XYZ file of C-alpha atoms in Angstrom:
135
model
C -13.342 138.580 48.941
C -11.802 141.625 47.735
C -14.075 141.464 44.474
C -18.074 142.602 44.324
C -19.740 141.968 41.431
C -23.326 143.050 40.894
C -25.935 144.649 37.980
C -26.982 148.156 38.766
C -30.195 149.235 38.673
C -30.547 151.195 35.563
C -28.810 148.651 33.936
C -29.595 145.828 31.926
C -29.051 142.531 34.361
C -27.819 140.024 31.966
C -27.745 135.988 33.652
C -23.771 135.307 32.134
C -22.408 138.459 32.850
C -22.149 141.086 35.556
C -21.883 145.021 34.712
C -19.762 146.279 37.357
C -16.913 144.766 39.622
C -15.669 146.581 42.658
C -11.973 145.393 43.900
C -11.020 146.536 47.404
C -7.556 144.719 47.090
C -4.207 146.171 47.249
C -2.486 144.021 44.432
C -3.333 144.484 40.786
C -2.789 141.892 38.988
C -2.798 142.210 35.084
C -2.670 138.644 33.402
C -1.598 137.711 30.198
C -4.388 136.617 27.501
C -4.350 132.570 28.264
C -4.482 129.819 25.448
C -5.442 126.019 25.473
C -1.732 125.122 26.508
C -1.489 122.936 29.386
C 1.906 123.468 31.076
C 3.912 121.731 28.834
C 2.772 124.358 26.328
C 0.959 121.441 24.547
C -2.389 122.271 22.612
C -5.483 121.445 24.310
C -8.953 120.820 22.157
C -7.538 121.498 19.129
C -10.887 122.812 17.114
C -13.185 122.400 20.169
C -13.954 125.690 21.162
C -15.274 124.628 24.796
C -12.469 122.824 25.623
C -10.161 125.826 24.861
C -12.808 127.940 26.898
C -12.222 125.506 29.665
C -8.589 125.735 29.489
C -8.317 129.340 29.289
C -9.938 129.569 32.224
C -8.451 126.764 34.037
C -5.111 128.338 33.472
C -5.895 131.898 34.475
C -6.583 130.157 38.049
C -3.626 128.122 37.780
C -1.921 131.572 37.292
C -4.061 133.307 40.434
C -2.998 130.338 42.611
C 0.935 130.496 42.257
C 0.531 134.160 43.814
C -1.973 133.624 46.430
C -5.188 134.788 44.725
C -7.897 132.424 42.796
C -10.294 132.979 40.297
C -12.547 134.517 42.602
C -10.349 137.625 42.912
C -10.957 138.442 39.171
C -12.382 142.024 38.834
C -12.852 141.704 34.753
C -12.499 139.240 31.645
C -11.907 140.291 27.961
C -12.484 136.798 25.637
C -11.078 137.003 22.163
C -13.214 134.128 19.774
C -11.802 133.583 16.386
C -14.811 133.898 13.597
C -17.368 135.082 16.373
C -20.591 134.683 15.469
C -23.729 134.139 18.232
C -24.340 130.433 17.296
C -20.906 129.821 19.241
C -22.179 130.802 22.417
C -23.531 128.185 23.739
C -19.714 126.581 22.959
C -18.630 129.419 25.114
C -20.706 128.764 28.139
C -20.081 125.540 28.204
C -16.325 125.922 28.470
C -16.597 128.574 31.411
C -19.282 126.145 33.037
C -16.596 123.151 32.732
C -14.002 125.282 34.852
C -16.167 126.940 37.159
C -16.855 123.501 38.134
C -12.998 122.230 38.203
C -11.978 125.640 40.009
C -15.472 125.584 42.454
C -15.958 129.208 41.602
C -18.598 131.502 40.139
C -17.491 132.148 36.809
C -19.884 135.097 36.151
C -17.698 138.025 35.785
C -17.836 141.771 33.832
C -16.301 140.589 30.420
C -15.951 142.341 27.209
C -16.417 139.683 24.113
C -14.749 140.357 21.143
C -14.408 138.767 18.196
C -10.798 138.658 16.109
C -10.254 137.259 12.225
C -7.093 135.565 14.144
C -4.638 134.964 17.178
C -1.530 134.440 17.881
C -1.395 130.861 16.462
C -3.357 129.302 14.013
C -4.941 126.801 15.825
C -6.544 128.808 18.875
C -10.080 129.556 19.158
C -10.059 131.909 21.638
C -7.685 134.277 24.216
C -9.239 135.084 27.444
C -7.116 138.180 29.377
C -8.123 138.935 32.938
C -7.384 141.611 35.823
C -7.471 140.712 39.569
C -7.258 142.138 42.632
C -6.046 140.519 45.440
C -5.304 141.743 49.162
């Protein structure tokens, strides 16, 4: 794996994130933020915020696999929520759990979670961008 992910000592160790990635690779990859499109660019869970999680997710491997990497070579998430608020994490989680399980990967990465008044379309929930390095 060209990817190590751990919590530092010093550091807070949080159980759905990790703190630090360390890519060894020699191809950056920088991937656009992915939407609840399938490829047909036809919405998926329209107002269901896990299922657009799931999605998301599902299509940044999709994305991964058509160059030879997976989801297991991504170094670091950023996740966009419209209307963030706490109460929607457990919406969140279950998303990522649903394509961890599809892709067979661990989907604990370093993330950044931020939350927007809108996207790019008015019926997304969330935008999840990603960087991977792959040898």
């Amino acid at each position: 794996m060209t990817v190590k992910l751990f919590n530092p000592d010093g550091l807070p160790k949080p159980d759905v994130y990790r703190q630090l990635s360390i890519a060894t690779g020699s191809k950056l990859v920088f991937l656009a933020g992915q939407v609840a499109r399938d490829a047909e660019g036809r919405r998926v869970g329209e107002g269901d915020l896990a299922a657009q999680v799931e999605q998301s997710y599902l299509n940044i491997g999709i994305a991964l696999a058509e160059i030879g990497g997976s989801f297991d070579d991504v170094a670091k998430l950023t996740i966009y929520v419209v209307d963030w608020k706490p109460e929607k994490m457990p919406l969140l989680g279950e998303g990522v759990a649903r394509a961890a399980a599809k892709l067979g990967v661990d989907p604990i990465k370093p993330i950044t979670l931020l939350g927007v008044a809108a996207l790019g379309e008015p019926d997304l929930l969330v935008e999840v961008e990603a960087t991977a390095v792959i040898d």
